[in-house]
Structure formats: structure tokens, C-alpha cells
XYZ file of C-alpha atoms in Angstrom:
374
model
C 92.924 127.155 51.768
C 89.411 126.510 50.136
C 88.218 125.115 53.314
C 88.902 128.562 55.044
C 87.354 130.288 51.876
C 84.138 128.289 52.213
C 84.029 129.151 56.187
C 84.202 132.714 54.867
C 81.639 132.591 52.298
C 79.110 131.186 54.959
C 79.293 134.580 56.779
C 78.185 136.583 53.601
C 74.842 136.179 52.124
C 75.365 135.029 48.446
C 75.059 137.561 45.999
C 71.636 137.673 43.798
C 72.668 138.588 39.905
C 69.392 139.972 39.286
C 69.225 142.082 41.974
C 70.024 145.778 41.066
C 70.428 148.992 42.862
C 66.919 149.826 42.143
C 65.682 147.564 45.166
C 67.724 149.173 47.295
C 66.394 152.729 46.965
C 63.256 151.544 47.914
C 64.710 149.683 50.991
C 66.573 152.559 51.981
C 63.731 154.966 51.517
C 61.478 152.724 53.870
C 64.908 152.358 56.512
C 64.797 156.402 56.607
C 61.642 156.594 56.816
C 61.315 154.296 59.965
C 60.950 155.411 63.754
C 64.248 156.599 65.065
C 63.363 154.767 68.174
C 62.985 151.121 66.555
C 65.818 148.529 67.926
C 67.855 146.995 64.956
C 69.887 143.857 65.054
C 73.422 144.443 64.599
C 74.184 141.634 62.330
C 70.936 142.447 59.722
C 72.173 146.082 59.842
C 75.489 144.546 58.428
C 74.244 142.578 56.361
C 72.122 145.207 55.050
C 74.622 147.403 54.347
C 76.855 145.012 52.405
C 74.150 143.738 50.288
C 73.380 147.667 49.319
C 77.115 148.573 48.379
C 77.169 145.202 46.494
C 74.161 146.099 44.794
C 75.727 149.427 43.929
C 79.026 147.958 42.334
C 76.921 145.276 40.470
C 74.895 147.955 38.898
C 77.935 149.790 37.906
C 79.326 146.561 36.368
C 76.401 145.823 34.283
C 75.447 149.386 33.310
C 78.159 151.173 33.272
C 81.444 149.047 32.789
C 83.367 151.815 31.077
C 83.854 153.364 34.551
C 86.157 150.392 35.574
C 88.746 151.539 32.804
C 90.079 154.365 35.085
C 90.226 152.206 38.087
C 92.299 149.744 35.865
C 94.379 152.120 34.700
C 94.919 153.611 38.218
C 95.575 150.314 40.056
C 97.913 148.628 37.098
C 99.242 151.474 35.497
C 97.522 151.068 31.957
C 96.783 153.309 29.624
C 93.499 152.544 27.969
C 91.346 154.948 26.427
C 87.484 155.143 28.032
C 85.987 153.860 24.761
C 87.998 150.371 24.608
C 86.202 147.576 24.086
C 85.435 145.401 27.145
C 84.449 141.604 27.199
C 82.677 140.820 30.646
C 83.426 137.041 31.579
C 81.509 134.857 33.734
C 81.453 135.726 37.460
C 79.750 132.681 38.547
C 82.135 129.604 38.999
C 81.634 125.952 40.117
C 83.979 124.551 43.112
C 83.863 121.372 44.702
C 82.259 123.395 47.792
C 79.301 125.102 45.560
C 78.948 127.843 43.386
C 81.407 131.154 44.051
C 80.298 134.492 42.284
C 83.138 137.091 42.125
C 82.166 140.749 41.547
C 83.690 141.640 38.440
C 85.761 139.645 35.529
C 86.740 141.656 32.355
C 88.697 141.301 29.411
C 90.604 144.164 27.801
C 92.841 143.703 24.579
C 93.773 140.152 25.500
C 94.341 140.894 29.402
C 91.994 139.375 32.134
C 91.363 141.866 35.141
C 89.247 140.844 38.190
C 87.934 143.283 41.142
C 86.150 142.942 44.328
C 84.094 145.782 45.891
C 84.606 145.135 50.030
C 83.200 147.548 52.651
C 84.346 145.347 55.906
C 87.680 143.984 56.970
C 87.978 140.489 56.414
C 91.060 138.902 57.694
C 90.374 136.001 55.032
C 90.050 138.677 51.948
C 93.533 137.515 50.500
C 92.166 133.533 50.751
C 89.109 134.307 49.109
C 91.178 136.336 46.154
C 93.310 133.581 45.879
C 90.387 130.924 45.161
C 88.412 133.482 42.822
C 91.659 133.981 40.738
C 92.153 130.021 41.000
C 88.421 129.670 39.717
C 89.096 132.400 37.074
C 91.966 130.976 35.840
C 90.713 126.815 35.784
C 88.128 128.660 33.201
C 90.677 129.194 30.534
C 93.167 126.602 30.919
C 95.785 125.985 27.831
C 97.680 123.182 26.353
C 101.164 123.775 25.911
C 103.695 121.151 23.467
C 107.065 120.646 24.891
C 109.725 118.721 23.694
C 111.467 116.331 25.819
C 114.522 114.193 25.333
C 113.968 110.363 25.781
C 116.172 107.333 24.939
C 114.466 106.995 21.339
C 115.082 110.722 20.683
C 112.830 113.774 21.172
C 108.892 113.584 22.037
C 105.986 115.912 22.708
C 105.045 115.940 25.810
C 101.481 117.590 26.471
C 100.843 119.481 29.832
C 97.999 122.534 30.835
C 98.916 125.754 31.416
C 96.945 128.259 33.724
C 96.743 132.001 33.946
C 95.645 134.423 37.102
C 93.913 137.486 36.193
C 95.435 141.002 37.347
C 93.139 141.609 40.364
C 92.398 144.153 43.027
C 90.228 144.658 46.163
C 88.255 148.137 46.286
C 87.766 149.100 50.127
C 85.050 151.820 50.116
C 85.460 152.517 53.921
C 88.605 153.189 55.636
C 89.284 152.122 59.016
C 92.688 153.083 59.233
C 94.021 149.636 58.749
C 94.037 148.931 54.918
C 97.178 147.960 53.522
C 98.767 148.709 50.136
C 98.210 145.209 49.112
C 96.970 141.844 50.434
C 99.638 139.039 50.660
C 100.212 135.748 51.369
C 102.448 132.791 50.080
C 101.827 129.637 48.579
C 104.184 126.471 48.774
C 103.982 124.108 46.403
C 104.795 119.837 47.456
C 108.305 120.530 45.780
C 109.273 123.225 48.256
C 108.912 126.342 45.870
C 107.356 129.151 47.236
C 105.358 131.753 45.377
C 104.084 135.331 46.936
C 100.596 136.109 45.588
C 99.602 139.571 46.445
C 96.714 141.558 45.216
C 96.665 145.473 45.509
C 93.942 146.877 48.058
C 92.479 150.369 46.755
C 91.391 152.816 49.493
C 88.757 154.845 47.964
C 88.343 157.333 51.188
C 92.170 158.436 50.717
C 91.189 160.078 47.307
C 90.172 163.601 47.293
C 87.434 165.054 45.789
C 89.786 166.591 42.975
C 91.694 163.236 42.390
C 88.569 161.341 41.867
C 87.465 164.061 39.248
C 90.910 164.487 37.829
C 91.294 160.818 37.201
C 87.595 160.217 36.256
C 87.478 157.480 39.023
C 83.509 157.991 39.026
C 83.356 154.399 39.926
C 84.311 155.776 43.831
C 81.531 158.469 43.608
C 78.636 156.438 44.979
C 80.939 155.896 48.167
C 81.964 159.192 48.680
C 79.338 159.912 51.628
C 80.871 156.868 53.811
C 84.141 159.250 54.228
C 81.563 161.373 56.455
C 79.983 158.464 58.695
C 81.832 159.588 61.956
C 80.522 163.347 61.567
C 76.645 161.919 60.503
C 76.941 160.011 63.619
C 77.025 162.823 65.905
C 74.295 164.540 63.555
C 72.071 161.686 64.637
C 72.038 163.210 68.030
C 70.640 166.946 66.647
C 67.781 167.602 64.410
C 68.852 171.253 63.188
C 70.521 170.688 59.775
C 71.877 174.601 60.313
C 74.716 173.429 62.056
C 78.600 173.789 60.958
C 79.296 170.301 60.807
C 75.889 169.891 58.553
C 76.751 172.542 56.538
C 80.208 171.311 55.684
C 79.100 167.707 54.667
C 75.930 168.661 52.559
C 77.796 171.342 51.014
C 80.283 169.110 49.814
C 77.738 166.618 48.647
C 76.196 169.193 46.579
C 79.390 170.222 45.212
C 80.210 166.533 43.997
C 76.624 166.045 42.309
C 77.423 169.737 40.607
C 80.719 168.608 39.336
C 79.572 165.233 38.205
C 76.478 167.099 36.152
C 79.413 169.469 34.754
C 81.367 166.380 33.510
C 78.799 164.083 32.234
C 77.319 167.365 30.259
C 80.878 167.833 28.528
C 80.365 164.439 27.167
C 76.707 164.311 26.698
C 75.910 161.176 28.808
C 73.012 161.957 30.227
C 72.314 158.150 30.907
C 75.709 157.939 32.953
C 74.380 160.952 35.163
C 71.374 159.529 35.713
C 72.607 156.273 36.379
C 75.413 157.838 38.971
C 73.037 160.442 40.742
C 70.865 157.606 41.535
C 73.280 155.134 42.836
C 74.999 158.449 44.899
C 71.516 158.957 46.504
C 70.827 155.590 47.145
C 74.379 155.123 49.585
C 73.340 158.914 50.919
C 70.130 157.792 52.236
C 71.466 154.523 53.902
C 74.258 156.891 55.397
C 71.823 159.499 56.633
C 68.813 157.061 57.353
C 69.091 157.733 61.495
C 69.325 161.536 61.275
C 66.379 163.635 61.716
C 63.766 164.436 59.085
C 65.088 167.739 58.450
C 68.493 166.498 57.703
C 67.532 164.057 55.576
C 65.715 166.972 53.507
C 68.678 168.815 53.442
C 70.534 165.365 51.904
C 67.814 165.411 49.347
C 68.075 168.904 48.341
C 72.101 168.937 48.373
C 71.957 166.255 45.708
C 69.121 167.585 43.347
C 65.963 166.443 45.716
C 64.051 163.231 45.682
C 65.045 160.688 42.960
C 62.727 161.137 40.006
C 64.061 158.404 37.562
C 64.608 160.163 34.309
C 63.240 158.708 31.075
C 66.597 158.798 29.499
C 67.752 155.756 32.336
C 64.424 154.405 31.985
C 64.672 153.642 28.310
C 68.024 152.566 28.846
C 67.171 150.024 31.273
C 64.265 148.839 29.452
C 66.543 148.417 26.381
C 68.774 146.446 28.557
C 65.984 143.940 29.762
C 65.147 143.224 26.415
C 68.606 142.116 25.989
C 68.470 139.976 28.858
C 65.690 137.874 26.953
C 68.473 136.700 24.640
C 69.961 134.654 26.994
C 69.964 131.765 25.009
C 72.529 132.917 22.564
C 74.759 132.699 25.411
C 74.731 129.111 25.482
C 75.539 128.969 21.485
C 78.521 131.186 22.444
C 79.950 128.726 24.964
C 79.568 125.707 22.658
C 81.186 127.673 19.802
C 84.342 128.757 21.883
C 84.363 124.950 23.587
C 84.490 123.748 19.841
C 87.483 126.572 19.006
C 89.090 125.257 21.844
C 89.216 121.950 20.910
C 90.736 122.708 17.347
C 87.594 123.257 15.537
C 87.697 125.977 12.744
C 85.592 128.788 12.959
C 82.911 127.451 10.311
C 82.723 124.194 12.301
C 82.407 125.614 15.304
C 79.557 127.981 14.405
C 77.598 124.695 12.855
C 77.878 122.727 16.143
C 76.663 125.628 18.331
C 74.099 126.123 15.704
C 74.416 130.353 16.029
C 73.685 133.100 13.270
C 76.338 134.187 11.328
C 76.399 137.719 12.952
C 76.452 136.027 16.773
C 79.384 133.574 15.269
C 81.531 136.884 14.009
C 81.097 138.507 17.425
C 82.163 134.983 19.265
C 84.872 134.640 17.255
C 86.238 138.265 17.965
C 85.857 137.641 21.350
C 87.320 134.213 21.253
C 90.675 136.154 19.196
C 90.572 138.379 22.236
C 90.938 135.141 24.818
C 93.832 134.096 22.322
C 95.786 137.154 22.225
C 95.414 137.302 26.091
C 98.041 133.827 25.794
C 100.148 135.816 23.382
């Protein structure tokens, strides 16, 4: 399984955690401004699109993780409120074959959730998911005490138990062959066979009405991809005043208007600015080969050229300052390890050498992990 997984990973460029959608905006603007007669390498094109879509999803996870609540509720039948506490777990895992990076791993009320964003069909995706889930599970092993009968009576036997997260794959393109779930069978040495399955979410099967009704705003940046076939035809024409062009542009305009209305209701200017930026980023990529008049129509339909709002800039500046506190994460890791080995909260804080406030925060996270194991 891991050999096949590693082969698949070699085909995909390793994700850079520090890269965000902002760099993709500049790249898509340069791409759309390029001469239409330029030759393009198909492999580079696919790599670029995959990287861009990953950047957008990573931005959602890092800046607006609350958008994933509706996705989790939709896929797993949960009913978490939008303001439920979310703990983002590490997404880098070391394996014998090297480092693997998952898209999103969250802890909510003691339950672990894992989501991957996929833009292309990958026959080995279920194998990759099994490898990801195993890596996540191995991050949080637990000792179990069992009583066994022996010749001398009953004695304690210690063993580990690992628990897989609840996982799903979010497919942002629909090629007509996306199943409802991915599955594989795992046969153990004793002959026991376990059917491992992961829900597959087809973003493009959700209508605009369903997206807004269920608050699945995490789908909105990829909404335009449902029009890729029509956009392909639009690349052959310059006039944006055709029935096909008007239909697409009016729909995109309506999406942005409804997003503005929804976020205004909740006084979420930063969320509106961030989502609008991501919607426009993917749209610029989708329309990059169309004529200038059509691209201009796209900008106008979605609110004009991106001018990053002050609220979004201030929000990101605040997050950048927070990243400077990276050393704290090391102390938190030491604290959790100490607690896992049976130390008291006071002892763990002393060994980790962290402040009282950080110790309390880490203890709360630790309790969430303990709740995960019931």
C-alpha cells in the first residue's frame, strides 16, 4: 500500500504550507494577460491548476476553518453550530518513505475529521487516503489495559489502540465518473478482511440554491468550474454578448451578489472579502484563454478587479504576527507528550517551560483529545 502511495506522491508536487492564494492571484493575472498564441505544456498546465486549487483550499483551512463545519455536517450527518470550537491538528506526518502532507485535519468536540481536496481523477486516491489516515491515527495512539487469565491467575496486558479519523475527499471537478464513496479491502494476517471506505463529495452536483441553503461556502471558489465546457467554446470567440457568455456571467454575478447578501447579514466583511478573492482567483484561471472583452466581463460580473480590502489586509497582518509565535507550538507538543505519559498538568507545564495561559490552552486541547477516546 505504501509503495503505491509513494509512487502516486511522486506525480504530485509537494505542497508548500506557506504558499497562499495571494501568490496564485498574481500568477493567474499574468497567465490571463499572456498572448493567446503562446504554446503551453500540458503537464505544466495540469500542475499549475492543481497547485492553484490546493492553494485556495489551504487558504480556506488556514484563514476560514469555520467554513468546513457545514461540509462536515453535510458529509457525516453531524449538527455542529458554526461557532463550535475547532482545533487544527498537524498536517505534516513523517513516514519511512518521507514526509506526507494532508490538506485538512481537525478536532471537533473530541472527534477527528480529515478532508482532502481533489481536482483530478486518481486511481490510487483510496490508497493515499488509507496512508493519510494511518499517519493521522499513529499521531494519537493510546495504551489499553486488558485482563488475561494465566496459570497464576489474572494479569494485566498492555496494548496500543489507534483510531482512524472520519475522512472524505472533496472533488471539485465532475468528469461523470465520481462515485459516492471510495473503497478498498484490507486483509490482515489472520485472514480478517476490513472494508475501508471514504465518502466522495462531488462539488459540482450541488446547485447554487443548495450551496447557499446549506451554507456550503467552501464550494463557492470552485463553482465556476462547472462551466469549463462552455468556457472552452468561449475561447473561440471575442464577443462577450452571446447567449452562452451572458448565461455564465449572469450566474457568476448572482453568486457574488448572494454571497455579499449572506455575509452582510452576519457582519462578516473579512469572510466576504476572502471568499470573493478566492472566487475571482479560480475564475481568472478558468477564463485565462478567453478574449480580453470576455475577461473584462468576468471582472465586472464579480465586482471588478481585485483590490484587497483593508479589512482582509488587517486580518492577514494579524495572522502573520501570530505565526511569529511558532516556538509556542513546540512547548505545546512537549506538554501533550508529558500528559500522554501520565504526568500531571502542573508537571507537564514545568517540563514544557510554557506560560500559565498557554498551559491552560494546551490542557483544553489535550482534554479534547482525551474525549476523542471516550
